[in-house]
Amino acid sequence: MGQSLITAIRDNTGSSKSRLSKKWAKSIPFLLMLPALAVMGLFALFPVINAFRLSLYDKQLLNPGETFVGLDHYSQLFANGEFINALKVSVIYVAGSVALQFLVGLVLAALLSAQGVKGKRFFRTAFIVPYTLSELVVSLIWLQMLDTEFGIINYFATLLGADPQNWLFDFALPAVIVANVWWGSTFSLLMLESAMQGIPKELYEAAEVDGCTSWGKFVHITLPSIRYVSLLNMIMITLYTINSFGIIFVLTAGGPLGSTDVIGMFMWRSAFQFMDLGLGATISTLIFVVNILITLVYIRLFGLNTLKEGA
């Protein structure tokens, strides 16, 4: 009786230790993530929270004082014609840039992944070169290329019999979209080509046996296989395009007549040219909310439940 009681106590103690050790083992990954979460909270969440707080105050750049104004900045923005124009220009700029960046990257990735294409290494290197340049260098290159008198674009246009154009005045928004696409398409190319390289060759071989054409294999095998990478790619290039304004700042500075005045330019001008930090923080808060909404829309369009199963 006494012997069996001691054995039972030992078994219970051992099982308790085993359960504790299993719980401890499960908690280790979360404990290891704590430093990264702390850093992310310090450098990512704190600026967002502080920007929202600042948007509720009348705060000037050279004035240390703050006056609480509530939601006045938000109501002022949506009654501001320049802000409404910036929203419209941003929608066109982001939609055009993202669509063209993704399509150009997808086509180039498909060509570089296809069998029988010669010179892949050369073309891959040539396509990557623009992405190794900084946004400022890319902007200066396109500033020279689009020059009315000495630009190479007008040189080739003249050879084809067309009249020279003032691209940064008459076609300002398409010009900055093309410059942004030229620079950013490489990012889509790298992501999508890497995803295509991971597709099992057996799928294509089985499709060939069934008589599937090259277009059919691309539609029914390649595109579904790179669906999640495409989702991530589109989210990243959309968020980057919304938040960037470097190319526009150098090429047109938002002109002419506000035709390239995207919301990033409007925020910069409000905060640092007109020194209204409260209004600038309001615009940055709205951009953050738009970023979150766009990400949710993308995930919804691509199918969140399917994404979880495929993860």
mmCIF file of C-alpha atoms in Angstrom:
data_model
loop_
_atom_site.group_PDB
_atom_site.id
_atom_site.type_symbol
_atom_site.label_atom_id
_atom_site.label_comp_id
_atom_site.label_asym_id
_atom_site.label_seq_id
_atom_site.Cartn_x
_atom_site.Cartn_y
_atom_site.Cartn_z
ATOM 1 C CA MET A 1 0.000 0.000 0.000
ATOM 2 C CA GLY A 2 2.727 2.444 1.093
ATOM 3 C CA GLN A 3 4.936 1.383 -1.843
ATOM 4 C CA SER A 4 2.194 1.962 -4.416
ATOM 5 C CA LEU A 5 1.375 5.397 -2.894
ATOM 6 C CA ILE A 6 5.008 6.502 -3.231
ATOM 7 C CA THR A 7 5.088 5.246 -6.825
ATOM 8 C CA ALA A 8 1.907 7.159 -7.638
ATOM 9 C CA ILE A 9 3.330 10.356 -6.126
ATOM 10 C CA ARG A 10 6.527 9.911 -8.167
ATOM 11 C CA ASP A 11 4.487 9.333 -11.346
ATOM 12 C CA ASN A 12 2.366 12.428 -10.697
ATOM 13 C CA THR A 13 5.473 14.504 -9.950
ATOM 14 C CA GLY A 14 7.153 13.251 -13.116
ATOM 15 C CA SER A 15 4.125 13.963 -15.276
ATOM 16 C CA SER A 16 3.801 17.455 -13.746
ATOM 17 C CA LYS A 17 7.452 18.173 -14.535
ATOM 18 C CA SER A 18 6.905 16.832 -18.032
ATOM 19 C CA ARG A 19 3.911 19.138 -18.569
ATOM 20 C CA LEU A 20 5.854 22.103 -17.191
ATOM 21 C CA SER A 21 8.807 21.342 -19.445
ATOM 22 C CA LYS A 22 6.500 21.108 -22.480
ATOM 23 C CA LYS A 23 4.880 24.438 -21.620
ATOM 24 C CA TRP A 24 8.307 25.990 -21.101
ATOM 25 C CA ALA A 25 9.478 24.613 -24.453
ATOM 26 C CA LYS A 26 6.422 26.103 -26.187
ATOM 27 C CA SER A 27 7.012 29.502 -24.601
ATOM 28 C CA ILE A 28 10.678 29.702 -25.652
ATOM 29 C CA PRO A 29 9.960 30.957 -29.223
ATOM 30 C CA PHE A 30 7.749 33.740 -27.848
ATOM 31 C CA LEU A 31 10.404 34.729 -25.297
ATOM 32 C CA LEU A 32 13.015 34.860 -28.069
ATOM 33 C CA MET A 33 10.721 37.174 -30.048
ATOM 34 C CA LEU A 34 10.420 39.672 -27.190
ATOM 35 C CA PRO A 35 13.583 41.695 -28.043
ATOM 36 C CA ALA A 36 12.490 41.994 -31.691
ATOM 37 C CA LEU A 37 8.965 42.988 -30.636
ATOM 38 C CA ALA A 38 10.381 45.564 -28.233
ATOM 39 C CA VAL A 39 12.546 47.092 -30.982
ATOM 40 C CA MET A 40 9.614 47.080 -33.409
ATOM 41 C CA GLY A 41 7.402 48.741 -30.814
ATOM 42 C CA LEU A 42 10.022 51.413 -30.178
ATOM 43 C CA PHE A 43 10.832 52.252 -33.804
ATOM 44 C CA ALA A 44 7.530 51.405 -35.558
ATOM 45 C CA LEU A 45 4.580 51.697 -33.192
ATOM 46 C CA PHE A 46 5.770 54.657 -31.133
ATOM 47 C CA PRO A 47 6.148 57.018 -34.169
ATOM 48 C CA VAL A 48 2.656 56.025 -35.345
ATOM 49 C CA ILE A 49 1.120 56.670 -31.937
ATOM 50 C CA ASN A 50 3.033 59.935 -31.568
ATOM 51 C CA ALA A 51 1.947 61.078 -35.054
ATOM 52 C CA PHE A 52 -1.692 60.447 -34.149
ATOM 53 C CA ARG A 53 -1.254 62.369 -30.881
ATOM 54 C CA LEU A 54 0.408 65.244 -32.737
ATOM 55 C CA SER A 55 -2.428 65.352 -35.273
ATOM 56 C CA LEU A 56 -4.748 66.422 -32.434
ATOM 57 C CA TYR A 57 -2.633 69.481 -31.630
ATOM 58 C CA ASP A 58 -1.791 72.775 -33.321
ATOM 59 C CA LYS A 59 1.984 72.365 -33.446
ATOM 60 C CA GLN A 60 4.330 74.619 -35.437
ATOM 61 C CA LEU A 61 7.829 73.514 -36.390
ATOM 62 C CA LEU A 62 9.668 76.445 -34.771
ATOM 63 C CA ASN A 63 7.277 76.826 -31.842
ATOM 64 C CA PRO A 64 7.775 74.511 -28.821
ATOM 65 C CA GLY A 65 4.188 75.009 -27.601
ATOM 66 C CA GLU A 66 1.197 72.819 -28.482
ATOM 67 C CA THR A 67 -2.533 73.627 -28.467
ATOM 68 C CA PHE A 68 -5.143 70.872 -28.412
ATOM 69 C CA VAL A 69 -7.504 71.219 -31.408
ATOM 70 C CA GLY A 70 -9.107 67.769 -31.491
ATOM 71 C CA LEU A 71 -10.187 66.654 -34.955
ATOM 72 C CA ASP A 72 -9.999 70.119 -36.541
ATOM 73 C CA HIS A 73 -7.063 69.156 -38.757
ATOM 74 C CA TYR A 74 -9.032 66.213 -40.204
ATOM 75 C CA SER A 75 -12.068 68.363 -40.994
ATOM 76 C CA GLN A 76 -9.843 71.059 -42.531
ATOM 77 C CA LEU A 77 -8.118 68.550 -44.778
ATOM 78 C CA PHE A 78 -11.266 67.215 -46.414
ATOM 79 C CA ALA A 79 -12.386 70.809 -47.091
ATOM 80 C CA ASN A 80 -9.027 71.622 -48.694
ATOM 81 C CA GLY A 81 -9.056 71.523 -52.505
ATOM 82 C CA GLU A 82 -5.305 70.919 -52.733
ATOM 83 C CA PHE A 83 -5.617 67.864 -50.492
ATOM 84 C CA ILE A 84 -8.477 66.462 -52.584
ATOM 85 C CA ASN A 85 -6.382 67.025 -55.714
ATOM 86 C CA ALA A 86 -3.423 65.257 -54.036
ATOM 87 C CA LEU A 87 -5.662 62.275 -53.252
ATOM 88 C CA LYS A 88 -6.785 62.024 -56.905
ATOM 89 C CA VAL A 89 -3.231 62.343 -58.235
ATOM 90 C CA SER A 90 -2.008 59.744 -55.718
ATOM 91 C CA VAL A 91 -4.666 57.236 -56.805
ATOM 92 C CA ILE A 92 -3.589 57.564 -60.466
ATOM 93 C CA TYR A 93 0.118 57.513 -59.590
ATOM 94 C CA VAL A 94 -0.132 54.467 -57.306
ATOM 95 C CA ALA A 95 -2.501 52.517 -59.572
ATOM 96 C CA GLY A 96 -0.395 53.156 -62.674
ATOM 97 C CA SER A 97 2.922 52.474 -60.965
ATOM 98 C CA VAL A 98 1.816 49.281 -59.199
ATOM 99 C CA ALA A 99 0.033 47.802 -62.219
ATOM 100 C CA LEU A 100 2.953 48.477 -64.572
ATOM 101 C CA GLN A 101 5.628 47.431 -62.062
ATOM 102 C CA PHE A 102 3.895 44.130 -61.407
ATOM 103 C CA LEU A 103 3.162 43.412 -65.090
ATOM 104 C CA VAL A 104 6.673 44.309 -66.265
ATOM 105 C CA GLY A 105 8.201 42.249 -63.448
ATOM 106 C CA LEU A 106 5.896 39.320 -64.215
ATOM 107 C CA VAL A 107 6.693 39.333 -67.952
ATOM 108 C CA LEU A 108 10.434 39.619 -67.373
ATOM 109 C CA ALA A 109 10.348 36.882 -64.719
ATOM 110 C CA ALA A 110 8.427 34.578 -67.065
ATOM 111 C CA LEU A 111 10.906 35.196 -69.884
ATOM 112 C CA LEU A 112 13.939 34.596 -67.659
ATOM 113 C CA SER A 113 12.354 31.417 -66.247
ATOM 114 C CA ALA A 114 11.457 29.989 -69.658
ATOM 115 C CA GLN A 115 13.510 27.165 -71.090
ATOM 116 C CA GLY A 116 15.681 27.775 -74.141
ATOM 117 C CA VAL A 117 16.212 31.504 -73.517
ATOM 118 C CA LYS A 118 19.870 32.401 -74.074
ATOM 119 C CA GLY A 119 21.779 35.113 -72.232
ATOM 120 C CA LYS A 120 19.704 34.850 -69.045
ATOM 121 C CA ARG A 121 22.619 35.851 -66.855
ATOM 122 C CA PHE A 122 23.325 38.973 -68.924
ATOM 123 C CA PHE A 123 19.691 40.094 -69.058
ATOM 124 C CA ARG A 124 19.162 39.362 -65.339
ATOM 125 C CA THR A 125 22.170 41.539 -64.490
ATOM 126 C CA ALA A 126 21.022 44.293 -66.869
ATOM 127 C CA PHE A 127 17.550 44.336 -65.333
ATOM 128 C CA ILE A 128 18.922 44.463 -61.778
ATOM 129 C CA VAL A 129 21.203 47.468 -62.418
ATOM 130 C CA PRO A 130 18.474 50.157 -62.028
ATOM 131 C CA TYR A 131 17.510 48.775 -58.606
ATOM 132 C CA THR A 132 21.094 49.135 -57.353
ATOM 133 C CA LEU A 133 20.850 52.898 -57.857
ATOM 134 C CA SER A 134 19.465 55.236 -55.250
ATOM 135 C CA GLU A 135 16.187 57.060 -55.805
ATOM 136 C CA LEU A 136 18.074 60.357 -56.157
ATOM 137 C CA VAL A 137 20.407 58.980 -58.846
ATOM 138 C CA VAL A 138 17.470 57.473 -60.742
ATOM 139 C CA SER A 139 15.673 60.823 -60.583
ATOM 140 C CA LEU A 140 18.696 62.703 -61.938
ATOM 141 C CA ILE A 141 19.118 60.157 -64.763
ATOM 142 C CA TRP A 142 15.498 60.603 -65.830
ATOM 143 C CA LEU A 143 15.809 64.374 -65.462
ATOM 144 C CA GLN A 144 18.557 64.251 -68.117
ATOM 145 C CA MET A 145 16.731 61.730 -70.310
ATOM 146 C CA LEU A 146 13.544 63.844 -70.348
ATOM 147 C CA ASP A 147 15.330 67.128 -70.986
ATOM 148 C CA THR A 148 13.574 69.082 -73.728
ATOM 149 C CA GLU A 149 16.725 70.078 -75.660
ATOM 150 C CA PHE A 150 19.361 67.464 -74.818
ATOM 151 C CA GLY A 151 17.343 64.472 -73.570
ATOM 152 C CA ILE A 152 17.715 61.077 -75.240
ATOM 153 C CA ILE A 153 13.923 60.597 -75.291
ATOM 154 C CA ASN A 154 13.434 63.610 -77.556
ATOM 155 C CA TYR A 155 16.448 62.508 -79.632
ATOM 156 C CA PHE A 156 14.803 59.186 -80.510
ATOM 157 C CA ALA A 157 11.431 60.901 -80.943
ATOM 158 C CA THR A 158 13.019 63.221 -83.512
ATOM 159 C CA LEU A 159 14.562 60.250 -85.345
ATOM 160 C CA LEU A 160 11.074 58.744 -85.626
ATOM 161 C CA GLY A 161 9.748 62.004 -87.087
ATOM 162 C CA ALA A 162 7.951 63.274 -83.975
ATOM 163 C CA ASP A 163 8.298 66.776 -82.551
ATOM 164 C CA PRO A 164 10.314 67.244 -79.336
ATOM 165 C CA GLN A 165 8.117 67.348 -76.227
ATOM 166 C CA ASN A 166 8.376 69.042 -72.869
ATOM 167 C CA TRP A 167 7.713 65.762 -71.068
ATOM 168 C CA LEU A 168 7.857 67.133 -67.537
ATOM 169 C CA PHE A 169 5.243 69.781 -68.367
ATOM 170 C CA ASP A 170 2.885 68.313 -70.971
ATOM 171 C CA PHE A 171 3.089 64.684 -69.765
ATOM 172 C CA ALA A 172 4.304 65.169 -66.204
ATOM 173 C CA LEU A 173 2.300 62.439 -64.444
ATOM 174 C CA PRO A 174 2.920 59.687 -67.081
ATOM 175 C CA ALA A 175 6.606 60.675 -67.107
ATOM 176 C CA VAL A 176 7.058 60.238 -63.339
ATOM 177 C CA ILE A 177 5.097 56.954 -63.450
ATOM 178 C CA VAL A 178 7.409 55.601 -66.172
ATOM 179 C CA ALA A 179 10.494 56.666 -64.191
ATOM 180 C CA ASN A 180 9.145 54.959 -61.066
ATOM 181 C CA VAL A 181 8.285 51.790 -63.012
ATOM 182 C CA TRP A 182 11.755 51.702 -64.624
ATOM 183 C CA TRP A 183 13.298 51.735 -61.165
ATOM 184 C CA GLY A 184 10.843 49.541 -59.247
ATOM 185 C CA SER A 185 10.092 46.739 -61.715
ATOM 186 C CA THR A 186 13.312 44.960 -60.777
ATOM 187 C CA PHE A 187 11.961 44.312 -57.302
ATOM 188 C CA SER A 188 8.926 42.518 -58.756
ATOM 189 C CA LEU A 189 11.197 40.654 -61.168
ATOM 190 C CA LEU A 190 13.395 39.321 -58.357
ATOM 191 C CA MET A 191 10.490 38.184 -56.184
ATOM 192 C CA LEU A 192 8.434 36.594 -58.953
ATOM 193 C CA GLU A 193 11.357 34.873 -60.664
ATOM 194 C CA SER A 194 12.442 33.360 -57.334
ATOM 195 C CA ALA A 195 8.917 32.034 -56.852
ATOM 196 C CA MET A 196 8.845 30.594 -60.384
ATOM 197 C CA GLN A 197 12.143 28.792 -59.812
ATOM 198 C CA GLY A 198 10.514 26.920 -56.924
ATOM 199 C CA ILE A 199 7.701 25.409 -59.011
ATOM 200 C CA PRO A 200 8.253 21.635 -59.451
ATOM 201 C CA LYS A 201 9.264 20.743 -63.023
ATOM 202 C CA GLU A 202 7.063 17.648 -62.825
ATOM 203 C CA LEU A 203 3.969 19.850 -63.070
ATOM 204 C CA TYR A 204 5.089 21.260 -66.426
ATOM 205 C CA GLU A 205 6.123 17.801 -67.683
ATOM 206 C CA ALA A 206 2.704 16.378 -66.782
ATOM 207 C CA ALA A 207 1.016 19.327 -68.510
ATOM 208 C CA GLU A 208 3.071 18.721 -71.665
ATOM 209 C CA VAL A 209 1.994 15.081 -71.675
ATOM 210 C CA ASP A 210 -1.629 16.278 -71.543
ATOM 211 C CA GLY A 211 -0.974 18.572 -74.531
ATOM 212 C CA CYS A 212 -1.074 21.850 -72.625
ATOM 213 C CA THR A 213 0.287 24.899 -74.476
ATOM 214 C CA SER A 214 2.884 27.321 -73.065
ATOM 215 C CA TRP A 215 0.153 29.884 -72.340
ATOM 216 C CA GLY A 216 -1.961 27.208 -70.670
ATOM 217 C CA LYS A 217 0.936 26.167 -68.434
ATOM 218 C CA PHE A 218 1.528 29.810 -67.502
ATOM 219 C CA VAL A 219 -2.133 30.402 -66.647
ATOM 220 C CA HIS A 220 -2.934 27.102 -64.915
ATOM 221 C CA ILE A 221 0.420 26.297 -63.248
ATOM 222 C CA THR A 222 2.677 29.350 -62.965
ATOM 223 C CA LEU A 223 0.179 31.995 -61.854
ATOM 224 C CA PRO A 224 -1.544 29.859 -59.163
ATOM 225 C CA SER A 225 1.845 28.693 -57.850
ATOM 226 C CA ILE A 226 3.158 32.256 -57.348
ATOM 227 C CA ARG A 227 -0.112 33.585 -55.956
ATOM 228 C CA TYR A 228 1.114 34.276 -52.428
ATOM 229 C CA VAL A 229 4.404 35.799 -53.570
ATOM 230 C CA SER A 230 2.393 38.000 -55.946
ATOM 231 C CA LEU A 231 0.228 39.093 -53.019
ATOM 232 C CA LEU A 232 3.274 39.996 -50.936
ATOM 233 C CA ASN A 233 4.888 41.751 -53.897
ATOM 234 C CA MET A 234 1.825 43.874 -54.652
ATOM 235 C CA ILE A 235 1.403 44.826 -51.004
ATOM 236 C CA MET A 236 5.037 45.911 -50.737
ATOM 237 C CA ILE A 237 5.188 47.924 -53.972
ATOM 238 C CA THR A 238 1.823 49.554 -53.214
ATOM 239 C CA LEU A 239 2.874 50.655 -49.737
ATOM 240 C CA TYR A 240 6.233 51.873 -51.009
ATOM 241 C CA THR A 241 4.659 53.840 -53.878
ATOM 242 C CA ILE A 242 2.147 55.495 -51.551
ATOM 243 C CA ASN A 243 4.840 56.563 -49.121
ATOM 244 C CA SER A 244 7.534 57.602 -51.620
ATOM 245 C CA PHE A 245 7.855 61.003 -53.244
ATOM 246 C CA GLY A 246 11.591 61.259 -54.034
ATOM 247 C CA ILE A 247 11.296 60.837 -57.812
ATOM 248 C CA ILE A 248 8.433 63.329 -58.030
ATOM 249 C CA PHE A 249 10.231 65.787 -55.760
ATOM 250 C CA VAL A 250 13.297 65.841 -58.051
ATOM 251 C CA LEU A 251 11.522 65.666 -61.424
ATOM 252 C CA THR A 252 8.549 68.008 -60.971
ATOM 253 C CA ALA A 253 8.283 69.035 -57.272
ATOM 254 C CA GLY A 254 4.544 68.389 -57.561
ATOM 255 C CA GLY A 255 3.998 70.589 -60.635
ATOM 256 C CA PRO A 256 3.010 71.787 -63.055
ATOM 257 C CA LEU A 257 -0.183 73.201 -61.512
ATOM 258 C CA GLY A 258 -0.422 70.299 -59.042
ATOM 259 C CA SER A 259 -0.611 67.622 -61.754
ATOM 260 C CA THR A 260 1.984 65.475 -59.907
ATOM 261 C CA ASP A 261 1.240 66.682 -56.373
ATOM 262 C CA VAL A 262 0.857 63.314 -54.639
ATOM 263 C CA ILE A 263 -0.150 63.072 -50.996
ATOM 264 C CA GLY A 264 3.454 62.552 -49.895
ATOM 265 C CA MET A 265 4.435 65.853 -51.493
ATOM 266 C CA PHE A 266 1.462 67.558 -49.840
ATOM 267 C CA MET A 267 2.479 66.171 -46.441
ATOM 268 C CA TRP A 268 6.102 67.288 -46.856
ATOM 269 C CA ARG A 269 5.031 70.776 -47.939
ATOM 270 C CA SER A 270 2.602 71.129 -45.027
ATOM 271 C CA ALA A 271 5.047 69.933 -42.377
ATOM 272 C CA PHE A 272 8.370 71.396 -43.514
ATOM 273 C CA GLN A 273 7.643 74.180 -46.008
ATOM 274 C CA PHE A 274 4.660 75.688 -44.177
ATOM 275 C CA MET A 275 6.031 74.374 -40.826
ATOM 276 C CA ASP A 276 2.654 73.023 -39.699
ATOM 277 C CA LEU A 277 3.685 69.805 -37.960
ATOM 278 C CA GLY A 278 0.173 69.117 -36.668
ATOM 279 C CA LEU A 279 -1.281 69.133 -40.183
ATOM 280 C CA GLY A 280 1.637 67.056 -41.495
ATOM 281 C CA ALA A 281 1.066 64.492 -38.713
ATOM 282 C CA THR A 282 -2.619 64.372 -39.638
ATOM 283 C CA ILE A 283 -1.775 63.546 -43.258
ATOM 284 C CA SER A 284 0.757 60.897 -42.198
ATOM 285 C CA THR A 285 -1.870 59.312 -39.923
ATOM 286 C CA LEU A 286 -4.335 59.164 -42.815
ATOM 287 C CA ILE A 287 -1.641 57.592 -45.035
ATOM 288 C CA PHE A 288 -1.049 54.945 -42.345
ATOM 289 C CA VAL A 289 -4.765 54.126 -42.201
ATOM 290 C CA VAL A 290 -4.890 53.909 -46.016
ATOM 291 C CA ASN A 291 -1.899 51.540 -45.956
ATOM 292 C CA ILE A 292 -3.701 49.239 -43.510
ATOM 293 C CA LEU A 293 -6.928 49.310 -45.540
ATOM 294 C CA ILE A 294 -5.127 48.548 -48.811
ATOM 295 C CA THR A 295 -3.307 45.610 -47.211
ATOM 296 C CA LEU A 296 -6.620 44.198 -45.948
ATOM 297 C CA VAL A 297 -8.205 44.642 -49.381
ATOM 298 C CA TYR A 298 -5.331 42.811 -51.066
ATOM 299 C CA ILE A 299 -5.562 39.914 -48.595
ATOM 300 C CA ARG A 300 -9.318 39.804 -49.091
ATOM 301 C CA LEU A 301 -9.013 39.769 -52.878
ATOM 302 C CA PHE A 302 -6.400 37.003 -52.857
ATOM 303 C CA GLY A 303 -8.389 34.959 -50.288
ATOM 304 C CA LEU A 304 -7.341 35.071 -46.625
ATOM 305 C CA ASN A 305 -8.535 31.523 -45.825
ATOM 306 C CA THR A 306 -6.573 30.078 -48.714
ATOM 307 C CA LEU A 307 -3.548 32.090 -47.637
ATOM 308 C CA LYS A 308 -3.675 30.546 -44.165
ATOM 309 C CA GLU A 309 -3.907 27.043 -45.593
ATOM 310 C CA GLY A 310 -0.998 27.644 -47.928
ATOM 311 C CA ALA A 311 1.213 29.238 -45.295
#
